[in-house]
mmCIF file of C-alpha atoms in Angstrom:
data_model
loop_
_atom_site.group_PDB
_atom_site.id
_atom_site.type_symbol
_atom_site.label_atom_id
_atom_site.label_comp_id
_atom_site.label_asym_id
_atom_site.label_seq_id
_atom_site.Cartn_x
_atom_site.Cartn_y
_atom_site.Cartn_z
ATOM 1 C CA MET A 10 1.862 0.143 15.886
ATOM 2 C CA SER A 11 3.849 3.428 14.838
ATOM 3 C CA PHE A 12 3.214 5.252 11.596
ATOM 4 C CA LEU A 13 5.042 7.616 9.421
ATOM 5 C CA VAL A 14 3.657 10.537 6.966
ATOM 6 C CA ILE A 15 5.807 11.299 4.476
ATOM 7 C CA GLY A 16 4.616 14.090 2.838
ATOM 8 C CA GLU A 17 4.232 18.384 2.988
ATOM 9 C CA CYS A 18 2.737 20.995 4.994
ATOM 10 C CA VAL A 19 1.407 23.436 3.574
ATOM 11 C CA ALA A 20 -0.064 26.592 5.308
ATOM 12 C CA ASP A 21 -3.529 26.497 3.580
ATOM 13 C CA ILE A 22 -5.053 30.646 3.418
ATOM 14 C CA VAL A 23 -8.922 30.487 3.770
ATOM 15 C CA ARG A 24 -10.453 32.548 2.111
ATOM 16 C CA GLY A 25 -14.045 32.599 3.006
ATOM 17 C CA ALA A 26 -17.390 33.910 -0.002
ATOM 18 C CA ASP A 27 -17.692 36.947 2.316
ATOM 19 C CA GLY A 28 -13.519 38.461 1.798
ATOM 20 C CA THR A 29 -12.376 36.904 5.103
ATOM 21 C CA GLU A 30 -9.451 35.463 5.766
ATOM 22 C CA ARG A 31 -8.009 33.215 7.850
ATOM 23 C CA ILE A 32 -4.666 31.027 8.211
ATOM 24 C CA HIS A 33 -4.980 27.142 8.672
ATOM 25 C CA PRO A 34 -2.337 24.198 9.197
ATOM 26 C CA GLY A 35 -2.571 22.475 5.973
ATOM 27 C CA GLY A 36 -1.823 20.020 3.930
ATOM 28 C CA SER A 37 -3.288 16.666 3.605
ATOM 29 C CA PRO A 38 -0.352 14.122 4.547
ATOM 30 C CA ALA A 39 0.256 16.582 7.146
ATOM 31 C CA ASN A 40 -3.380 16.551 8.066
ATOM 32 C CA VAL A 41 -3.398 12.980 8.321
ATOM 33 C CA ALA A 42 -0.494 12.858 10.543
ATOM 34 C CA TYR A 43 -2.162 14.979 12.576
ATOM 35 C CA GLY A 44 -5.710 13.429 12.277
ATOM 36 C CA LEU A 45 -3.430 9.960 13.776
ATOM 37 C CA ALA A 46 -2.399 11.950 16.538
ATOM 38 C CA ARG A 47 -5.660 12.772 17.699
ATOM 39 C CA LEU A 48 -7.126 9.179 17.668
ATOM 40 C CA GLY A 49 -3.936 8.282 20.129
ATOM 41 C CA ARG A 50 -1.682 6.867 17.558
ATOM 42 C CA ASP A 51 2.187 6.751 17.375
ATOM 43 C CA VAL A 52 3.200 9.128 14.362
ATOM 44 C CA THR A 53 5.676 10.314 12.633
ATOM 45 C CA LEU A 54 5.792 13.099 9.441
ATOM 46 C CA LEU A 55 8.322 13.597 7.364
ATOM 47 C CA THR A 56 8.237 16.384 5.865
ATOM 48 C CA GLN A 57 9.897 19.966 5.232
ATOM 49 C CA LEU A 58 8.962 23.102 6.664
ATOM 50 C CA ALA A 59 10.910 26.663 6.194
ATOM 51 C CA ASP A 60 12.056 28.411 9.705
ATOM 52 C CA ASP A 61 9.550 31.365 8.651
ATOM 53 C CA PRO A 62 6.107 32.382 10.536
ATOM 54 C CA THR A 63 3.691 30.388 9.059
ATOM 55 C CA GLY A 64 6.910 26.955 9.374
ATOM 56 C CA ARG A 65 6.615 27.985 12.919
ATOM 57 C CA LEU A 66 3.078 27.862 12.708
ATOM 58 C CA ILE A 67 2.519 24.326 11.689
ATOM 59 C CA ALA A 68 5.479 22.746 13.830
ATOM 60 C CA ASP A 69 3.738 23.755 16.356
ATOM 61 C CA HIS A 70 0.683 23.081 15.964
ATOM 62 C CA LEU A 71 1.264 18.846 14.641
ATOM 63 C CA LYS A 72 4.229 18.892 17.904
ATOM 64 C CA ASP A 73 1.177 20.416 20.533
ATOM 65 C CA ALA A 74 -1.013 16.783 18.988
ATOM 66 C CA GLY A 75 2.166 14.295 19.214
ATOM 67 C CA VAL A 76 3.272 14.375 15.958
ATOM 68 C CA ARG A 77 6.844 13.785 15.159
ATOM 69 C CA VAL A 78 7.663 16.619 13.060
ATOM 70 C CA GLU A 79 11.432 14.659 11.216
ATOM 71 C CA VAL A 80 12.143 17.791 8.634
ATOM 72 C CA GLY A 81 14.144 16.897 5.092
ATOM 73 C CA GLY A 82 15.198 20.143 4.069
ATOM 74 C CA ALA A 83 14.174 23.180 4.467
ATOM 75 C CA PRO A 84 12.716 25.179 1.742
ATOM 76 C CA VAL A 85 13.102 28.713 1.135
ATOM 77 C CA ARG A 86 9.624 29.605 2.421
ATOM 78 C CA THR A 87 6.920 27.267 3.535
ATOM 79 C CA PRO A 88 4.388 26.139 1.033
ATOM 80 C CA SER A 89 1.124 27.654 0.893
ATOM 81 C CA ALA A 90 -2.626 27.476 -0.483
ATOM 82 C CA VAL A 91 -4.667 29.993 -1.259
ATOM 83 C CA VAL A 92 -7.565 28.348 -0.004
ATOM 84 C CA GLY A 93 -11.027 29.538 -1.666
ATOM 85 C CA LEU A 94 -14.725 28.827 -0.330
ATOM 86 C CA ASP A 95 -18.086 28.962 -2.110
ATOM 87 C CA ALA A 96 -20.904 29.714 -0.337
ATOM 88 C CA HIS A 97 -21.775 25.849 0.361
ATOM 89 C CA GLY A 98 -18.248 25.677 1.858
ATOM 90 C CA GLY A 99 -16.601 23.529 -0.938
ATOM 91 C CA ALA A 100 -12.734 24.653 -1.700
ATOM 92 C CA SER A 101 -10.406 25.200 -4.437
ATOM 93 C CA TYR A 102 -6.632 25.713 -4.066
ATOM 94 C CA THR A 103 -3.747 28.234 -5.757
ATOM 95 C CA PHE A 104 -0.736 26.720 -4.655
ATOM 96 C CA ASP A 105 2.964 27.947 -4.286
ATOM 97 C CA ILE A 106 4.820 25.132 -3.137
ATOM 98 C CA ALA A 107 8.064 23.143 -4.112
ATOM 99 C CA TRP A 108 9.005 19.203 -2.754
ATOM 100 C CA THR A 109 12.812 18.433 -3.119
ATOM 101 C CA LEU A 110 12.880 16.078 -0.021
ATOM 102 C CA GLU A 111 16.340 14.269 -0.137
ATOM 103 C CA THR A 112 17.059 10.610 0.721
ATOM 104 C CA GLY A 113 20.177 11.653 2.451
ATOM 105 C CA GLU A 114 18.864 13.347 5.292
ATOM 106 C CA LEU A 115 16.171 10.326 5.664
ATOM 107 C CA LEU A 116 16.254 9.241 10.150
ATOM 108 C CA VAL A 117 13.232 7.380 10.301
ATOM 109 C CA GLU A 118 13.090 4.753 12.329
ATOM 110 C CA GLN A 119 11.085 1.187 10.928
ATOM 111 C CA PRO A 120 6.867 1.726 10.925
ATOM 112 C CA GLY A 121 4.863 -0.649 11.244
ATOM 113 C CA HIS A 122 2.779 1.491 8.666
ATOM 114 C CA VAL A 123 3.486 4.380 5.819
ATOM 115 C CA HIS A 124 0.517 6.406 4.707
ATOM 116 C CA ILE A 125 1.678 8.476 1.555
ATOM 117 C CA GLY A 126 -0.232 11.579 -0.596
ATOM 118 C CA SER A 127 -1.401 14.458 -2.275
ATOM 119 C CA ILE A 128 1.487 16.478 -3.510
ATOM 120 C CA ALA A 129 4.867 15.059 -2.474
ATOM 121 C CA ALA A 130 3.989 11.574 -4.309
ATOM 122 C CA VAL A 131 3.957 12.734 -7.492
ATOM 123 C CA THR A 132 6.110 16.152 -7.616
ATOM 124 C CA ALA A 133 9.322 16.083 -8.070
ATOM 125 C CA PRO A 134 12.079 15.684 -6.953
ATOM 126 C CA GLY A 135 10.718 15.577 -4.066
ATOM 127 C CA ALA A 136 8.248 12.402 -5.525
ATOM 128 C CA ALA A 137 11.552 9.894 -5.904
ATOM 129 C CA THR A 138 12.444 10.136 -2.465
ATOM 130 C CA VAL A 139 8.973 9.598 -1.251
ATOM 131 C CA LEU A 140 9.222 6.242 -3.330
ATOM 132 C CA ALA A 141 11.982 5.591 -2.608
ATOM 133 C CA GLU A 142 11.228 4.836 0.777
ATOM 134 C CA VAL A 143 7.809 3.279 0.641
ATOM 135 C CA GLU A 144 9.945 0.229 -1.767
ATOM 136 C CA ARG A 145 12.240 0.248 1.666
ATOM 137 C CA LEU A 146 10.099 0.010 4.010
ATOM 138 C CA ARG A 147 6.732 -1.745 2.839
ATOM 139 C CA ASP A 148 9.024 -5.784 2.889
ATOM 140 C CA ARG A 149 7.879 -5.116 6.776
ATOM 141 C CA ALA A 150 5.295 -2.068 6.970
ATOM 142 C CA THR A 151 1.407 -1.685 5.430
ATOM 143 C CA VAL A 152 1.332 1.016 3.248
ATOM 144 C CA SER A 153 -1.818 3.558 2.698
ATOM 145 C CA TYR A 154 -2.121 6.268 -0.425
ATOM 146 C CA ASP A 155 -4.539 9.061 -1.483
ATOM 147 C CA PRO A 156 -3.891 10.566 -4.643
ATOM 148 C CA ASN A 157 -5.600 14.228 -3.100
ATOM 149 C CA VAL A 158 -5.203 15.353 -6.979
ATOM 150 C CA ARG A 159 -4.312 18.646 -7.235
ATOM 151 C CA PRO A 160 -4.604 19.657 -11.304
ATOM 152 C CA ALA A 161 -3.254 22.751 -11.830
ATOM 153 C CA LEU A 162 0.121 20.545 -9.867
ATOM 154 C CA MET A 163 -0.044 17.652 -11.668
ATOM 155 C CA GLY A 164 1.323 18.389 -15.041
ATOM 156 C CA ASP A 165 0.701 15.925 -18.118
ATOM 157 C CA HIS A 166 -2.415 13.880 -17.723
ATOM 158 C CA THR A 167 -1.622 10.633 -19.073
ATOM 159 C CA GLU A 168 2.081 10.910 -17.330
ATOM 160 C CA ALA A 169 0.462 11.523 -13.933
ATOM 161 C CA VAL A 170 -1.845 9.173 -14.040
ATOM 162 C CA VAL A 171 1.017 6.588 -14.542
ATOM 163 C CA ARG A 172 2.336 8.036 -11.223
ATOM 164 C CA VAL A 173 -0.523 7.649 -9.542
ATOM 165 C CA GLU A 174 -0.689 4.511 -10.568
ATOM 166 C CA ARG A 175 2.621 3.359 -9.555
ATOM 167 C CA CYS A 176 1.710 5.265 -6.040
ATOM 168 C CA VAL A 177 -1.617 2.465 -6.241
ATOM 169 C CA ALA A 178 0.773 -0.445 -6.881
ATOM 170 C CA LEU A 179 2.514 -0.103 -3.744
ATOM 171 C CA SER A 180 -0.152 0.301 -1.455
ATOM 172 C CA ASP A 181 -2.396 -1.804 0.432
ATOM 173 C CA VAL A 182 -5.236 0.650 1.198
ATOM 174 C CA VAL A 183 -5.633 3.373 -1.525
ATOM 175 C CA LYS A 184 -8.796 5.976 -1.249
ATOM 176 C CA ALA A 185 -9.370 8.711 -3.424
ATOM 177 C CA SER A 186 -12.935 11.284 -3.958
ATOM 178 C CA ASP A 187 -14.780 11.180 -6.793
ATOM 179 C CA GLU A 188 -13.219 14.364 -8.114
ATOM 180 C CA ASP A 189 -10.018 12.806 -7.934
ATOM 181 C CA LEU A 190 -11.442 10.201 -10.164
ATOM 182 C CA ASP A 191 -13.409 12.953 -12.575
ATOM 183 C CA TRP A 192 -9.422 14.101 -13.544
ATOM 184 C CA LEU A 193 -7.102 10.669 -13.774
ATOM 185 C CA TYR A 194 -10.112 9.144 -15.630
ATOM 186 C CA PRO A 195 -12.947 10.728 -16.786
ATOM 187 C CA GLY A 196 -16.247 9.280 -17.262
ATOM 188 C CA ALA A 197 -15.237 5.966 -15.439
ATOM 189 C CA GLU A 198 -17.457 5.031 -12.846
ATOM 190 C CA PRO A 199 -16.148 4.371 -9.064
ATOM 191 C CA HIS A 200 -16.304 0.445 -9.506
ATOM 192 C CA GLU A 201 -14.541 0.580 -13.136
ATOM 193 C CA VAL A 202 -11.739 2.357 -11.313
ATOM 194 C CA ALA A 203 -11.216 0.552 -7.855
ATOM 195 C CA ALA A 204 -11.450 -2.413 -10.361
ATOM 196 C CA ARG A 205 -8.327 -1.465 -12.513
ATOM 197 C CA TRP A 206 -6.573 -0.196 -9.185
ATOM 198 C CA ARG A 207 -7.444 -3.236 -6.884
ATOM 199 C CA ALA A 208 -5.644 -5.554 -10.532
ATOM 200 C CA LEU A 209 -2.751 -3.074 -8.762
ATOM 201 C CA GLY A 210 -2.266 -4.424 -6.170
ATOM 202 C CA PRO A 211 -4.302 -2.918 -2.958
ATOM 203 C CA ALA A 212 -6.942 -5.238 -1.081
ATOM 204 C CA VAL A 213 -9.441 -1.659 0.117
ATOM 205 C CA VAL A 214 -10.291 0.550 -2.393
ATOM 206 C CA LEU A 215 -11.973 3.856 -0.874
ATOM 207 C CA ILE A 216 -14.253 6.376 -2.659
ATOM 208 C CA THR A 217 -15.382 9.428 -1.040
ATOM 209 C CA ARG A 218 -18.505 11.217 -2.330
ATOM 210 C CA GLY A 219 -19.113 14.518 -0.028
ATOM 211 C CA ALA A 220 -22.864 14.669 0.663
ATOM 212 C CA ALA A 221 -23.019 10.856 -1.307
ATOM 213 C CA GLY A 222 -21.356 9.695 1.207
ATOM 214 C CA SER A 223 -17.719 7.148 0.763
ATOM 215 C CA ILE A 224 -18.089 2.938 -1.386
ATOM 216 C CA LEU A 225 -15.619 0.421 0.074
ATOM 217 C CA PHE A 226 -14.173 -2.674 -2.673
ATOM 218 C CA THR A 227 -12.348 -5.287 -1.745
ATOM 219 C CA GLY A 228 -11.636 -8.937 -3.641
ATOM 220 C CA ARG A 229 -15.503 -9.723 -1.777
ATOM 221 C CA GLU A 230 -17.609 -6.841 -0.699
ATOM 222 C CA THR A 231 -19.351 -3.756 -1.879
ATOM 223 C CA ILE A 232 -19.916 -1.714 0.939
ATOM 224 C CA THR A 233 -21.594 2.012 1.149
ATOM 225 C CA ALA A 234 -22.306 4.420 3.666
ATOM 226 C CA GLU A 235 -24.286 7.357 3.973
ATOM 227 C CA ALA A 236 -23.292 10.847 4.862
ATOM 228 C CA PRO A 237 -24.939 11.948 8.333
ATOM 229 C CA PRO A 238 -26.470 15.336 7.921
ATOM 230 C CA VAL A 239 -24.787 18.053 8.997
ATOM 231 C CA THR A 240 -24.328 21.845 8.720
ATOM 232 C CA VAL A 241 -21.183 22.718 6.564
ATOM 233 C CA VAL A 242 -18.337 25.241 7.207
ATOM 234 C CA ASP A 243 -16.561 23.976 5.499
ATOM 235 C CA THR A 244 -14.714 20.581 3.933
ATOM 236 C CA VAL A 245 -11.360 21.423 4.524
ATOM 237 C CA GLY A 246 -9.383 18.705 5.528
ATOM 238 C CA ALA A 247 -12.436 16.173 5.138
ATOM 239 C CA GLY A 248 -11.179 13.671 3.662
ATOM 240 C CA ASP A 249 -7.787 13.650 5.848
ATOM 241 C CA SER A 250 -9.811 13.052 8.878
ATOM 242 C CA PHE A 251 -11.052 10.127 6.239
ATOM 243 C CA MET A 252 -8.435 8.690 5.676
ATOM 244 C CA SER A 253 -6.809 9.022 9.618
ATOM 245 C CA ALA A 254 -10.071 7.463 10.657
ATOM 246 C CA VAL A 255 -9.337 4.257 8.439
ATOM 247 C CA LEU A 256 -5.913 4.247 9.317
ATOM 248 C CA HIS A 257 -6.805 4.231 13.149
ATOM 249 C CA THR A 258 -9.377 1.393 12.751
ATOM 250 C CA LEU A 259 -7.437 -0.989 10.432
ATOM 251 C CA ALA A 260 -3.894 -0.366 12.269
ATOM 252 C CA GLY A 261 -1.490 -3.470 12.912
ATOM 253 C CA ARG A 262 -3.060 -5.497 10.618
ATOM 254 C CA GLY A 263 -0.705 -7.285 8.223
ATOM 255 C CA ARG A 264 -1.155 -7.610 4.635
ATOM 256 C CA GLU A 265 -2.471 -10.768 4.992
ATOM 257 C CA THR A 266 -5.069 -9.508 6.993
ATOM 258 C CA LEU A 267 -6.458 -6.583 5.375
ATOM 259 C CA ALA A 268 -6.820 -8.844 1.962
ATOM 260 C CA GLY A 269 -9.210 -10.896 3.704
ATOM 261 C CA LEU A 270 -11.066 -8.593 6.554
ATOM 262 C CA GLY A 271 -14.928 -9.329 6.379
ATOM 263 C CA ALA A 272 -17.988 -7.352 6.453
ATOM 264 C CA HIS A 273 -18.812 -6.903 9.537
ATOM 265 C CA ASP A 274 -14.821 -5.344 10.104
ATOM 266 C CA LEU A 275 -15.965 -3.026 6.273
ATOM 267 C CA VAL A 276 -19.144 -1.543 7.866
ATOM 268 C CA ARG A 277 -17.352 -0.031 11.056
ATOM 269 C CA MET A 278 -14.085 0.929 9.022
ATOM 270 C CA LEU A 279 -16.225 2.432 6.922
ATOM 271 C CA CYS A 280 -19.092 4.382 9.092
ATOM 272 C CA ARG A 281 -15.899 5.192 11.439
ATOM 273 C CA ALA A 282 -14.468 7.143 8.710
ATOM 274 C CA THR A 283 -17.252 8.990 7.318
ATOM 275 C CA ALA A 284 -18.418 9.846 10.867
ATOM 276 C CA ALA A 285 -14.740 11.302 11.227
ATOM 277 C CA ALA A 286 -15.051 13.320 7.831
ATOM 278 C CA ALA A 287 -18.432 14.664 9.337
ATOM 279 C CA VAL A 288 -17.283 15.956 12.198
ATOM 280 C CA THR A 289 -14.728 17.853 10.517
ATOM 281 C CA VAL A 290 -16.906 19.658 8.257
ATOM 282 C CA SER A 291 -18.955 20.851 10.497
ATOM 283 C CA ARG A 292 -16.297 23.500 12.212
ATOM 284 C CA ALA A 293 -13.047 25.394 10.594
ATOM 285 C CA GLY A 294 -9.995 23.806 9.010
ATOM 286 C CA ALA A 295 -9.043 20.965 8.923
ATOM 287 C CA GLN A 296 -10.004 19.833 12.336
ATOM 288 C CA PRO A 297 -10.536 16.507 12.549
ATOM 289 C CA PRO A 298 -11.566 14.227 15.560
ATOM 290 C CA ASP A 299 -10.263 12.917 18.539
ATOM 291 C CA ARG A 300 -10.811 9.809 19.713
ATOM 292 C CA ALA A 301 -14.070 10.498 22.440
ATOM 293 C CA GLU A 302 -15.209 12.742 19.835
ATOM 294 C CA LEU A 303 -14.691 10.111 16.985
ATOM 295 C CA ASP A 304 -16.602 7.298 19.680
ATOM 296 C CA ALA A 305 -19.733 9.378 20.144
ATOM 297 C CA ALA A 306 -19.846 10.604 16.495
ATOM 298 C CA GLU A 307 -19.072 7.166 15.383
ATOM 299 C CA GLU A 308 -22.221 5.634 17.415
ATOM 300 C CA ARG A 309 -24.518 8.546 15.939
ATOM 301 C CA PHE A 310 -23.605 7.897 12.814
ATOM 302 C CA THR A 311 -24.381 4.308 12.895
ATOM 303 C CA LEU A 312 -27.888 4.894 13.796
ATOM 304 C CA ARG A 313 -29.036 6.579 11.458
ATOM 305 C CA SER A 314 -27.016 4.525 8.493
ATOM 306 C CA GLY A 315 -24.617 1.963 7.322
ATOM 307 C CA ARG A 316 -24.974 -0.857 5.157
ATOM 308 C CA VAL A 317 -24.066 -3.827 2.959
ATOM 309 C CA ARG A 318 -24.480 -4.300 -0.195
#
């Protein structure tokens, strides 16, 4: 099964609490594509990169993992984000990014699954291209979405919620963080947002909560997974590793199958995704596990927690 990920690449300039600075390839969709390739999946990333040092760094990083990179237009410079880390490894972002993906430049073959998210799915003018591609492909492919909210780039709140919910309505699987929900729907509980989103169309909604673990919602099940105890280096890319592991586990399941997944399959998926995130936060930058690392981490994590409510 082949995957198509559509979205931004970003050079993450990570500044530690001690003032040190490192540059990591990043961008939520790019991280998901990288994570899928690390897990042995056939994946193409449709993105934008400039022919500059950071653009070449990101392209080499992705290609080294096995990602096919298709560039739908070259911006003046590769997007960047200054990532500030607090004393606990938590990340905050300041962006320099434009997203201008153009329909006429798309040459992507038919994938089995399409993943979209973050800046690329809601930022004009390129977001219109992203949604048009999803609408073109979704009759023959399943779709996933991660809003990965960046408040500084979201514009008017009410309009942003409309844009996010349009992406949700096109998707079969949606993953969001508790921070995303706090911005989109202040004061709402995860189960309330999950119900709202599921009414729009997705079969599976997942909410990550950092050290508090994660929750999965379907029409029949609510499943929780605890986060294993790990020493956090930083949280960059943790949610993207989680998403990659979810898609890796669900690979090949059609729309009807997703809607009927049972508790056993859902527990395994959630535990595997949580284990992937735990590996990622234990090392610097968005460095998701490969297949062997994930299998080992999943085994350790499953022994510690994983339960159905």
